[in-house]
PDB file of C-alpha atoms in Angstrom:
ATOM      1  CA  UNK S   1     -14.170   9.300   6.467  1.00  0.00           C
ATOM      2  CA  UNK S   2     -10.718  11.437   5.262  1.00  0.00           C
ATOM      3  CA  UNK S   3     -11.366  14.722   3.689  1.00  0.00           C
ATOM      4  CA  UNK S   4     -12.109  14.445  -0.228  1.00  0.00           C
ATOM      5  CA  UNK S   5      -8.601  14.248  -2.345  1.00  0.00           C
ATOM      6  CA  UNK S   6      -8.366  17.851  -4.601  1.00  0.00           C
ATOM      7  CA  UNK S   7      -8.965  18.215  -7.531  1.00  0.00           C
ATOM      8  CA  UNK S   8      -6.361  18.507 -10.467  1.00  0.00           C
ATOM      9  CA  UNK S   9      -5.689  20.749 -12.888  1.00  0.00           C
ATOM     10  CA  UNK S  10      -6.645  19.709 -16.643  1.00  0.00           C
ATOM     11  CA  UNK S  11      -3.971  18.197 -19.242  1.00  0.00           C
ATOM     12  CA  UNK S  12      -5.184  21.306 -21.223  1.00  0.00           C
ATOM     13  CA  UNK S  13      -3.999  23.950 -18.712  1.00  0.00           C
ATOM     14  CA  UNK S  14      -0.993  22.357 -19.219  1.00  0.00           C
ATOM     15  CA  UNK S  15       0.112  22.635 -23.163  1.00  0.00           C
ATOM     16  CA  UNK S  16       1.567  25.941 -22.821  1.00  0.00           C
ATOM     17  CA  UNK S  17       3.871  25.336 -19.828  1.00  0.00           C
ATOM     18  CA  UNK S  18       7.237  24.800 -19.671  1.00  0.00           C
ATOM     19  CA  UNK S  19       8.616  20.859 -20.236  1.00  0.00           C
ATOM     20  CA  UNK S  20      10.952  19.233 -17.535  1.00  0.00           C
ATOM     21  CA  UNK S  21      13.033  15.914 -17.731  1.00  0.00           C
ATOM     22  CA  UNK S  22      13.201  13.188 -14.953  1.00  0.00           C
ATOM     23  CA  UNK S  23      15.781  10.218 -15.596  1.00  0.00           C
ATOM     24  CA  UNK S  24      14.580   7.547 -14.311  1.00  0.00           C
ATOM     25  CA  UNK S  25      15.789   4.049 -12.329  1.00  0.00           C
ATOM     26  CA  UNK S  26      19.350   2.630 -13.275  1.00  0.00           C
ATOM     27  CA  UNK S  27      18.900   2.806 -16.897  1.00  0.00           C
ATOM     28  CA  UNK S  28      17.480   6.722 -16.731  1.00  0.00           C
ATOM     29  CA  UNK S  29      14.828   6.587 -18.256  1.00  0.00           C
ATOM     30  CA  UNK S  30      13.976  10.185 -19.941  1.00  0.00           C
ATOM     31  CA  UNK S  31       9.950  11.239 -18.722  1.00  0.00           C
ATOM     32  CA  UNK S  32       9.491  14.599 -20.221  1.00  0.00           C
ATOM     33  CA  UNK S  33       6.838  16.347 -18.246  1.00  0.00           C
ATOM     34  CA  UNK S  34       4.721  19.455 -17.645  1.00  0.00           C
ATOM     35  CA  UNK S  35       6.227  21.492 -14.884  1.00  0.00           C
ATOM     36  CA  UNK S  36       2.871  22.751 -13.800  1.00  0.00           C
ATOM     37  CA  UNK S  37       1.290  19.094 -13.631  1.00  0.00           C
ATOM     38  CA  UNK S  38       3.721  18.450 -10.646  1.00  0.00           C
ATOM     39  CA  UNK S  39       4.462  21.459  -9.205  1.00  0.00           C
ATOM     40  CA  UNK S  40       0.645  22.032  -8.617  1.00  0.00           C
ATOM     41  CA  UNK S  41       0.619  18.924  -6.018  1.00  0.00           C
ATOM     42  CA  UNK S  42       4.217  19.125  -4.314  1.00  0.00           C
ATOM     43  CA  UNK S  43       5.831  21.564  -2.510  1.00  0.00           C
ATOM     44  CA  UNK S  44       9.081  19.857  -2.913  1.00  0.00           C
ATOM     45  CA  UNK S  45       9.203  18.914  -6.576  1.00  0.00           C
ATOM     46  CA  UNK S  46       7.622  23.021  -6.872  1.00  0.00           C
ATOM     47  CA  UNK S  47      11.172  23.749  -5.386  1.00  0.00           C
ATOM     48  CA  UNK S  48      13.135  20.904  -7.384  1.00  0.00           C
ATOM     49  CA  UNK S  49      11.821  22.026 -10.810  1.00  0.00           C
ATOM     50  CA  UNK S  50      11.408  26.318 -10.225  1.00  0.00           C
ATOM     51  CA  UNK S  51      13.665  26.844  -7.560  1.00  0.00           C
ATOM     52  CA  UNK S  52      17.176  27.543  -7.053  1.00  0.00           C
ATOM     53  CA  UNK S  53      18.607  24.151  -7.644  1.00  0.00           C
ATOM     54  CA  UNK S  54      20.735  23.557 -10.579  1.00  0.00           C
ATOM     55  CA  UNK S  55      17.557  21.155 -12.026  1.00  0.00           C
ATOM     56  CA  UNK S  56      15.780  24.206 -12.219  1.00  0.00           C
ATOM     57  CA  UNK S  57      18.029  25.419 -14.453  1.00  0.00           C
ATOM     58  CA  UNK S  58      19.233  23.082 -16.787  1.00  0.00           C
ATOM     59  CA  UNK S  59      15.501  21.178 -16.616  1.00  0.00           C
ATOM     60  CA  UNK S  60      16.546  17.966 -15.716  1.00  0.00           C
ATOM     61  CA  UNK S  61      17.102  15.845 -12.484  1.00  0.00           C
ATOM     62  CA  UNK S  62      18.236  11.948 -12.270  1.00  0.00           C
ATOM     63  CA  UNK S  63      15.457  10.116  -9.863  1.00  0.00           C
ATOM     64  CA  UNK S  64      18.100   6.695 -10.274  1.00  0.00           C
ATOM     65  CA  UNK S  65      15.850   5.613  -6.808  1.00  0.00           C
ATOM     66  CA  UNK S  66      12.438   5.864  -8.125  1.00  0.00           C
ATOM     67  CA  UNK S  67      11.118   2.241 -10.181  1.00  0.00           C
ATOM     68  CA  UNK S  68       9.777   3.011 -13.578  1.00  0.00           C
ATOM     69  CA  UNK S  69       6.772   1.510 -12.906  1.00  0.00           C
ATOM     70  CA  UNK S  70       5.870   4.040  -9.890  1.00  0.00           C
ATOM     71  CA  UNK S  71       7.175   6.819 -11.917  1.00  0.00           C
ATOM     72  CA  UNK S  72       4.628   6.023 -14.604  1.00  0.00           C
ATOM     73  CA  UNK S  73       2.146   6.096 -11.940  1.00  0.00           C
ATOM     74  CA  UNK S  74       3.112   9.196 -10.651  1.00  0.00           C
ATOM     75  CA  UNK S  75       2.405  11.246 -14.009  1.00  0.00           C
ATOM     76  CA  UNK S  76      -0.677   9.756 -14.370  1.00  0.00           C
ATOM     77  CA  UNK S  77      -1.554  10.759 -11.196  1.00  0.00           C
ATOM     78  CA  UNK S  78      -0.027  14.435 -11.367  1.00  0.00           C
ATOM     79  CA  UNK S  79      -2.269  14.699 -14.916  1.00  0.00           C
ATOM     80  CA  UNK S  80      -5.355  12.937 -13.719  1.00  0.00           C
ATOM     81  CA  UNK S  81      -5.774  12.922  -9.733  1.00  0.00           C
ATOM     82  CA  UNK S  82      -5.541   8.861  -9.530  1.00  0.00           C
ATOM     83  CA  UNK S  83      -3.151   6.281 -10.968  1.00  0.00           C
ATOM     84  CA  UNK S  84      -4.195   2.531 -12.353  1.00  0.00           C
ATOM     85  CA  UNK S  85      -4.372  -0.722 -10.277  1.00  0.00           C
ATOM     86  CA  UNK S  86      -1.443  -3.131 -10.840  1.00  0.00           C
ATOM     87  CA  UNK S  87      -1.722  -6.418 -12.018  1.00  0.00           C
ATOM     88  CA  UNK S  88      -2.682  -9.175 -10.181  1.00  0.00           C
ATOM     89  CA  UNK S  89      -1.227 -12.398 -10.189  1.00  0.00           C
ATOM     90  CA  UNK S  90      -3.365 -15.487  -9.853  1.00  0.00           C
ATOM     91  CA  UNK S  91      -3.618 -18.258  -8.053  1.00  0.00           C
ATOM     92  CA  UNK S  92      -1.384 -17.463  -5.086  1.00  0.00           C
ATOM     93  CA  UNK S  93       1.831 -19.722  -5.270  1.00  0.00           C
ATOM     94  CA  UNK S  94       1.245 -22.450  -2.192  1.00  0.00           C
ATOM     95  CA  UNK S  95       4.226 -21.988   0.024  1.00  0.00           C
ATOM     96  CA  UNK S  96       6.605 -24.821   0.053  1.00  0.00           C
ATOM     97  CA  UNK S  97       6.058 -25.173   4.464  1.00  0.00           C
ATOM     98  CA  UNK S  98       2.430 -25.806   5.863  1.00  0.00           C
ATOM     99  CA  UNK S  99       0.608 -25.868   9.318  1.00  0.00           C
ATOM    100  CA  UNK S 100       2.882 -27.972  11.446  1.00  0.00           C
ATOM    101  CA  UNK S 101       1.209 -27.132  15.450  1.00  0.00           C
ATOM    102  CA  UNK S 102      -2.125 -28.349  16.291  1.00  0.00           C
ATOM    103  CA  UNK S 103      -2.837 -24.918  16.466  1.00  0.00           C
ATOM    104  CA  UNK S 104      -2.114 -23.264  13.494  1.00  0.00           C
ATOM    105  CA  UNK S 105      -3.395 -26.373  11.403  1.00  0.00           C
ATOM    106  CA  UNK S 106      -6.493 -25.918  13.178  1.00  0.00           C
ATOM    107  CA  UNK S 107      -6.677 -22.055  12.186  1.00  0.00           C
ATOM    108  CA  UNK S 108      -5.383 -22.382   8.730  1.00  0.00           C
ATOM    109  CA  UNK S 109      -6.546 -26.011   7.798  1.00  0.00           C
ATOM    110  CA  UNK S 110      -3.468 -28.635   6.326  1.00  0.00           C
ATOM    111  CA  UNK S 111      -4.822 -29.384   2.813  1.00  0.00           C
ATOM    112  CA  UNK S 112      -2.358 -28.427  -0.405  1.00  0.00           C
ATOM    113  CA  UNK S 113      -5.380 -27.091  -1.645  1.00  0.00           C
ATOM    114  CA  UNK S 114      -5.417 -23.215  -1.186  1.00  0.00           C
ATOM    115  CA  UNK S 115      -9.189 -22.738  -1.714  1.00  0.00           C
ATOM    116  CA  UNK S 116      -9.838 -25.332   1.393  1.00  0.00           C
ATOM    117  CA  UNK S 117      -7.849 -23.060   3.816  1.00  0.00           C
ATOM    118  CA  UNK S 118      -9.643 -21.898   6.192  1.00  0.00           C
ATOM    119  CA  UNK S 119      -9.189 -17.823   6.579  1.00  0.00           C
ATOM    120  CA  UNK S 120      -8.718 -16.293   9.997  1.00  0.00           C
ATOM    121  CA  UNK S 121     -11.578 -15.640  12.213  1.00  0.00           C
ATOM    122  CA  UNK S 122     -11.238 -11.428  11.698  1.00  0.00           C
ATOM    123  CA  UNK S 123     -11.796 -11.731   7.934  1.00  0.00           C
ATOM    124  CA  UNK S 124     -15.393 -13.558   7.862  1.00  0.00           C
ATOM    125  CA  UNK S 125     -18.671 -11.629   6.743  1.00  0.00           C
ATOM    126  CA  UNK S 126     -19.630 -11.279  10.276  1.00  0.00           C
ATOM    127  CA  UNK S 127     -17.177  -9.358  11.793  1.00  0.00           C
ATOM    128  CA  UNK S 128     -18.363  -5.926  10.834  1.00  0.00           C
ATOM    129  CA  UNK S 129     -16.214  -4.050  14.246  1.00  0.00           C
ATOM    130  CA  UNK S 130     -13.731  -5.467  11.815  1.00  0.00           C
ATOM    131  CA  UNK S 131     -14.685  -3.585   8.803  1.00  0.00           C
ATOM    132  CA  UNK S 132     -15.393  -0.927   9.973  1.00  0.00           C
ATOM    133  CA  UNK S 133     -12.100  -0.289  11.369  1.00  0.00           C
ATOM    134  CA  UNK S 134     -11.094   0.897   7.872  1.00  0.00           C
ATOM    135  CA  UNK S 135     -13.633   3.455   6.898  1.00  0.00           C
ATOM    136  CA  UNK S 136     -11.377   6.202   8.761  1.00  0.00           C
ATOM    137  CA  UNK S 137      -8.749   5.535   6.093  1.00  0.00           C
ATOM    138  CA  UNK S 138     -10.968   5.536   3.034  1.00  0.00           C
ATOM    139  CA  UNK S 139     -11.733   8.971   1.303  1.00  0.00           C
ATOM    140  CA  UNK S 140     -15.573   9.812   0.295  1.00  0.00           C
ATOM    141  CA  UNK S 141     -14.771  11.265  -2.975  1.00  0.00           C
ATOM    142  CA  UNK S 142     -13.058   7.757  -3.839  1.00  0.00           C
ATOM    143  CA  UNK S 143     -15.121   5.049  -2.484  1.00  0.00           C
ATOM    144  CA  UNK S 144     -16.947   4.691  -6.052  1.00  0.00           C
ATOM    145  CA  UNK S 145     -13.511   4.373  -7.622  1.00  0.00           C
ATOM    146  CA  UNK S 146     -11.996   1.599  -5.569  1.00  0.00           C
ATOM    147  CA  UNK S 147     -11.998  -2.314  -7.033  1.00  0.00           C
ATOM    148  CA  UNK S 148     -14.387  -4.731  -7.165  1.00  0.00           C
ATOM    149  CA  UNK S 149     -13.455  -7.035  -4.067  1.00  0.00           C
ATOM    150  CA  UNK S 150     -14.211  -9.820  -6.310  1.00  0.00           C
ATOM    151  CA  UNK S 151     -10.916  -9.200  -8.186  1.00  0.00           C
ATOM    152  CA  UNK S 152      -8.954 -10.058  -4.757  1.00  0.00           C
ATOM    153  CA  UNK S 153     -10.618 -13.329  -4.014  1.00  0.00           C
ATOM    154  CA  UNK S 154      -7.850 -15.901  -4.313  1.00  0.00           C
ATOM    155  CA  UNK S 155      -5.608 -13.216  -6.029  1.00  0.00           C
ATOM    156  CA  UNK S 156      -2.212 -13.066  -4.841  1.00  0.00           C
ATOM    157  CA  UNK S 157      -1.652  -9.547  -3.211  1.00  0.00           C
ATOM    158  CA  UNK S 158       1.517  -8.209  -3.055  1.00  0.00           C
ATOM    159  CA  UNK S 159       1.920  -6.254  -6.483  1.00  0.00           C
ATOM    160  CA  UNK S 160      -0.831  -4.305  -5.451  1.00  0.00           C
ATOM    161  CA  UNK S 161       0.067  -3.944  -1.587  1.00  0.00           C
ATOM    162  CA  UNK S 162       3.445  -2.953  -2.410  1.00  0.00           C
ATOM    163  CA  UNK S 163       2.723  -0.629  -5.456  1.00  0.00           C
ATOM    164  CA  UNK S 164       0.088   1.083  -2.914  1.00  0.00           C
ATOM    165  CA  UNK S 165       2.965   1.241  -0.267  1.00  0.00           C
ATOM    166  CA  UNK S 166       5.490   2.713  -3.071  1.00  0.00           C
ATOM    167  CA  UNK S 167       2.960   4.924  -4.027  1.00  0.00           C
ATOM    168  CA  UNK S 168       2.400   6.027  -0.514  1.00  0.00           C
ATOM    169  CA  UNK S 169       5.776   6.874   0.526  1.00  0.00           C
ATOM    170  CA  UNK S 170       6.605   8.686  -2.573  1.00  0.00           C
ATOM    171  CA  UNK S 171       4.023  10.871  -1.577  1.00  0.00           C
ATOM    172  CA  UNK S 172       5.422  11.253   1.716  1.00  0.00           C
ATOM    173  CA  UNK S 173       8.786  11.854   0.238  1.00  0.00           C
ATOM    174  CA  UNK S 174       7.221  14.642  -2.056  1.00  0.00           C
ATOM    175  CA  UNK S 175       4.660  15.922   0.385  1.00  0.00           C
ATOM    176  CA  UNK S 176       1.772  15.144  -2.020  1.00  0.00           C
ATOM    177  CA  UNK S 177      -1.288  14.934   0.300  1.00  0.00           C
ATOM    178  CA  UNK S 178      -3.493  14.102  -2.399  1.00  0.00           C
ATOM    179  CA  UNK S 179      -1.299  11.409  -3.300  1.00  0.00           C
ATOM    180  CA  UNK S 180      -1.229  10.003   0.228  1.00  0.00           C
ATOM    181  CA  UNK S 181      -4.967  10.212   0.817  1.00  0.00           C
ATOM    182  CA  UNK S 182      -5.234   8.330  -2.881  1.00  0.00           C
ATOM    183  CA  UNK S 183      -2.700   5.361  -2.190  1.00  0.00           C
ATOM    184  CA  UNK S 184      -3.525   4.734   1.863  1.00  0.00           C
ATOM    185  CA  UNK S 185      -7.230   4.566   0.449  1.00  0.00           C
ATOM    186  CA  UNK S 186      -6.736   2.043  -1.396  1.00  0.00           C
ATOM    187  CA  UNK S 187      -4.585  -0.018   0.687  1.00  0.00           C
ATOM    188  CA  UNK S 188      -7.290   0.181   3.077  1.00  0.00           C
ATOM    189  CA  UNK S 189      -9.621  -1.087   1.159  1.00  0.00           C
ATOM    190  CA  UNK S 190      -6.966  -3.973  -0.112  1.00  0.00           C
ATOM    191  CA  UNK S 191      -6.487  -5.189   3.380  1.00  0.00           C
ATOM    192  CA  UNK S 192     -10.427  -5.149   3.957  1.00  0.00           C
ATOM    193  CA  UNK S 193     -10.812  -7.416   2.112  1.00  0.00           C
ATOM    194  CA  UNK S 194      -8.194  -9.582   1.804  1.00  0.00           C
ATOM    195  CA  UNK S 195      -8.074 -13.447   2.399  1.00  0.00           C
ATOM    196  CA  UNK S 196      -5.341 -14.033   4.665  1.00  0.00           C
ATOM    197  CA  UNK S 197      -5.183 -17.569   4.241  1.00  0.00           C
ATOM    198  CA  UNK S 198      -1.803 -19.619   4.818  1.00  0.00           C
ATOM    199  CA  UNK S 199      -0.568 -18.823   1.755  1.00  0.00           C
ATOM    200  CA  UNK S 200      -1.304 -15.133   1.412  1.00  0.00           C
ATOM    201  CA  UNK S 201       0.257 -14.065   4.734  1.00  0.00           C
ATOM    202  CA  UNK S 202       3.429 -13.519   2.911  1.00  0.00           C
ATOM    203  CA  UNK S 203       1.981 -11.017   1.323  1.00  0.00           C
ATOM    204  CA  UNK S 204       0.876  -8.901   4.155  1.00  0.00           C
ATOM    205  CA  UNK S 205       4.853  -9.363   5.430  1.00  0.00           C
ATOM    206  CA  UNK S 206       6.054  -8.086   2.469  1.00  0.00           C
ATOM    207  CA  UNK S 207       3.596  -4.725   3.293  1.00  0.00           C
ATOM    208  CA  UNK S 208       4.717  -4.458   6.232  1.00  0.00           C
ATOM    209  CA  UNK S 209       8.867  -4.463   5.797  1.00  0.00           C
ATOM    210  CA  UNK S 210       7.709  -2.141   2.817  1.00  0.00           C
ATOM    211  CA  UNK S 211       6.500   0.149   5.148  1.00  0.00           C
ATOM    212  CA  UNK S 212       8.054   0.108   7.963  1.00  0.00           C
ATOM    213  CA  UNK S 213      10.915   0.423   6.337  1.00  0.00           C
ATOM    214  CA  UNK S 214      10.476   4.125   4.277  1.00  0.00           C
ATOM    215  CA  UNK S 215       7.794   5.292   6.223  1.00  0.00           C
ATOM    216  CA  UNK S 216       8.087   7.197  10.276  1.00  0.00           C
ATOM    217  CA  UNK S 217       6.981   6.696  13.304  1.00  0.00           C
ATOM    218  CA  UNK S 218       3.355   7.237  14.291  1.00  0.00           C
ATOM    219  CA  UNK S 219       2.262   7.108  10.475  1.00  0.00           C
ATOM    220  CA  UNK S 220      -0.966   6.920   9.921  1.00  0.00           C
ATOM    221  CA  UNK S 221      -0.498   3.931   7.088  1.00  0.00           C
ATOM    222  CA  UNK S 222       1.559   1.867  10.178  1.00  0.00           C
ATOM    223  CA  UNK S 223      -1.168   2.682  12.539  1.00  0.00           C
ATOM    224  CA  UNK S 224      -3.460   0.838   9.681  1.00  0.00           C
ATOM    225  CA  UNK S 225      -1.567  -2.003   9.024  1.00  0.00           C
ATOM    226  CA  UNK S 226      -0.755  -2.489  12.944  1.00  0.00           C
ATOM    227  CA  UNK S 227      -4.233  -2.393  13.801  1.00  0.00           C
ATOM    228  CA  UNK S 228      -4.820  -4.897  11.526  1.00  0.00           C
ATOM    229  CA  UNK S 229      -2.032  -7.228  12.413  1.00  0.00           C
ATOM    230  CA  UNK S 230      -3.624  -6.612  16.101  1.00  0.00           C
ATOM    231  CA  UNK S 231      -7.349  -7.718  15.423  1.00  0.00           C
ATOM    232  CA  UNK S 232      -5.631 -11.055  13.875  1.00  0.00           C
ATOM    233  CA  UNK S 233      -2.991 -11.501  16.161  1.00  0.00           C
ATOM    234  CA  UNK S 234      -4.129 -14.319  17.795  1.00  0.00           C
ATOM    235  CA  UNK S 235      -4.474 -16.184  14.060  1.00  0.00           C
ATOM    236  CA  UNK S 236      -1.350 -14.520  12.783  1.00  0.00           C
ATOM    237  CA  UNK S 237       1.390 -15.116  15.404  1.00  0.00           C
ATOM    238  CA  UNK S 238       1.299 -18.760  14.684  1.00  0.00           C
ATOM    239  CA  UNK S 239       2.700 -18.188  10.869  1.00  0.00           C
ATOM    240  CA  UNK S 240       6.526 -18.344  10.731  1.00  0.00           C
ATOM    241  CA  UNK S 241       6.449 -15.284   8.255  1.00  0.00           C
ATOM    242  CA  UNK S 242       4.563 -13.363  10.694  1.00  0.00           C
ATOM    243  CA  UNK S 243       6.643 -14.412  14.080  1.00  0.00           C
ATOM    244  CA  UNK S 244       9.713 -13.732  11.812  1.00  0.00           C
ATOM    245  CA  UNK S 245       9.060 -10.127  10.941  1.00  0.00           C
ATOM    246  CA  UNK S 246       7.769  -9.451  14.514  1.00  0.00           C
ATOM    247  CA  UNK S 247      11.330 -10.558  15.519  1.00  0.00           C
ATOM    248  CA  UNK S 248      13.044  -8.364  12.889  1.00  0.00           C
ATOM    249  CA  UNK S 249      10.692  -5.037  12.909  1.00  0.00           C
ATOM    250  CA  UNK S 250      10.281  -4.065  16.697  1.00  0.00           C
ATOM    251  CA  UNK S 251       8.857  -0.966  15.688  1.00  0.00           C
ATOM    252  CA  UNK S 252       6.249  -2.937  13.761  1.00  0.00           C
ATOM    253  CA  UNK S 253       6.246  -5.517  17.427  1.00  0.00           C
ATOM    254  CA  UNK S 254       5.430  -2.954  19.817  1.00  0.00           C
ATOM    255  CA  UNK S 255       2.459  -1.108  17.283  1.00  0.00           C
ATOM    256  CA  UNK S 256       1.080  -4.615  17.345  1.00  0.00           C
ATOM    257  CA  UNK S 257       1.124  -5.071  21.254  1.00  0.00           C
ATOM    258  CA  UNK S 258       0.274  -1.452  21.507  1.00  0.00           C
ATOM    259  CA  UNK S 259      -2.846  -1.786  19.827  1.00  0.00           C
ATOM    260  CA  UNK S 260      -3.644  -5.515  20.995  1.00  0.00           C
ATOM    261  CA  UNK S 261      -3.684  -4.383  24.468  1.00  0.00           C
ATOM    262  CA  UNK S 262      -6.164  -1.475  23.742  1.00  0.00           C
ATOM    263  CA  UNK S 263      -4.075   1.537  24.049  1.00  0.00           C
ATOM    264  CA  UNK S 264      -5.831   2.758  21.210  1.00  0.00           C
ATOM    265  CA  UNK S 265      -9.344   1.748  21.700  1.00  0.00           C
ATOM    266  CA  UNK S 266      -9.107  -1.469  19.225  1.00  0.00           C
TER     267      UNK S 266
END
């Protein structure tokens, strides 16, 4: 198990404090803030908002590259230690291409319907080595906090995945730890259980370009969603979406072989 997230300071510590503006996205939005509420979990934004800079000054700075959606979920998590699941969409939209080898139709199944799709072999009850991959990614003091898996089944994904990976990096960017520990815990516990059926691998692409794409090398939240692509490879490498991005990502390619091969005791 990670170390516990900190704690937060109350909203009440923060009614005497000075006010700061962000503008946010294209249209920048105003999101007048506490200064304390942030600069209490980032070093960076601690030297955006007291620091030298000009923003310091006049109070304001332009975000134009943040989504307002994530910036919402940033104050709530710089008041309250934890920001709100996003919206699920369901059913999954069936994919307009299906199984075409004899192999894949025999992992995934060839029926329209998505509920009659098989899911790969890694994903079943059984396979607790599986599972249990993912507890050194989950953080003790959240565990009680995290979703009913029962919301995921037949859910499509990808809001969530990629608000978790937005949420992720922005902590990266910001070097909020707590923020980090919060968002890679629950992706974590996404991928554990989702049902990577023909249909929802998309999803899990869309993860990975997310992440591999704002995040460095030897991350720990690649090292989590390579390891995972690695205990399915076998099921996964015969979906276009999958042999497409493993084409286009090589960092993403060789993390996969890397850990298929054993290098890192998977």
């Amino acid at each position: 198990m990670m170390a516990e997230t900190p704690g937060v300071l109350e909203v009440k510590h923060f009614t005497r404090a000075g006010l700061f503006k962000f503008l946010v996205g294209p249209g920048h939005k105003e999101y007048i803030v506490h200064k304390e509420a942030f600069v209490s979990i980032s070093p960076v934004l601690r030297a955006l908002m007291t620091g030298p800079k000009c923003e310091a000054g006049t109070g304001v700075a332009v975000l134009d590259d943040i989504e307002e959606d994530i910036m919402t979920a940033l104050c709530h998590f710089a008041y309250s230690g934890r920001y709100d699941m996003p919206v699920l969409n369901n059913p999954i939209t069936p994919l307009p291409y299906r199984p075409e080898s004899v192999e894949a139709k025999r992992i995934f199944g060839d029926d329209d319907n998505r509920e009659e799709l098989r899911v790969c072999s890694g994903f079943t009850s059984s396979s607790q080595p599986f599972y249990s991959m993912f507890d050194q990614y989950m953080s003790s003091s959240l565990i009680e906090h995290l979703e009913d898996p029962l919301v995921f089944k037949y859910a499509d994904m990808t809001n969530a995945f990629l608000h978790h990976a937005k949420m992720y990096i922005l902590g990266d960017r910001y070097d909020i730890k707590s923020l980090r520990v919060f968002a890679l815990c629950h992706l974590a516990h996404c991928l554990s259980h989702f049902r990577d059926t023909w249909d929802a691998i998309p999803s899990f692409v869309a993860l990975v370009k997310q992440i591999y794409g704002w995040t460095r090398e030897d991350d720990r939240v690649r090292e989590l969603l390579s390891k995972c692509a690695a205990a399915q490879y076998r099921d996964y490498v015969h979906h276009p979406d999958v042999c497409k991005v493993l084409k286009e990502c090589p960092d993403f390619c060789f993390d996969v072989l890397r850990h298929s091969t054993g290098e890192s005791g998977v």
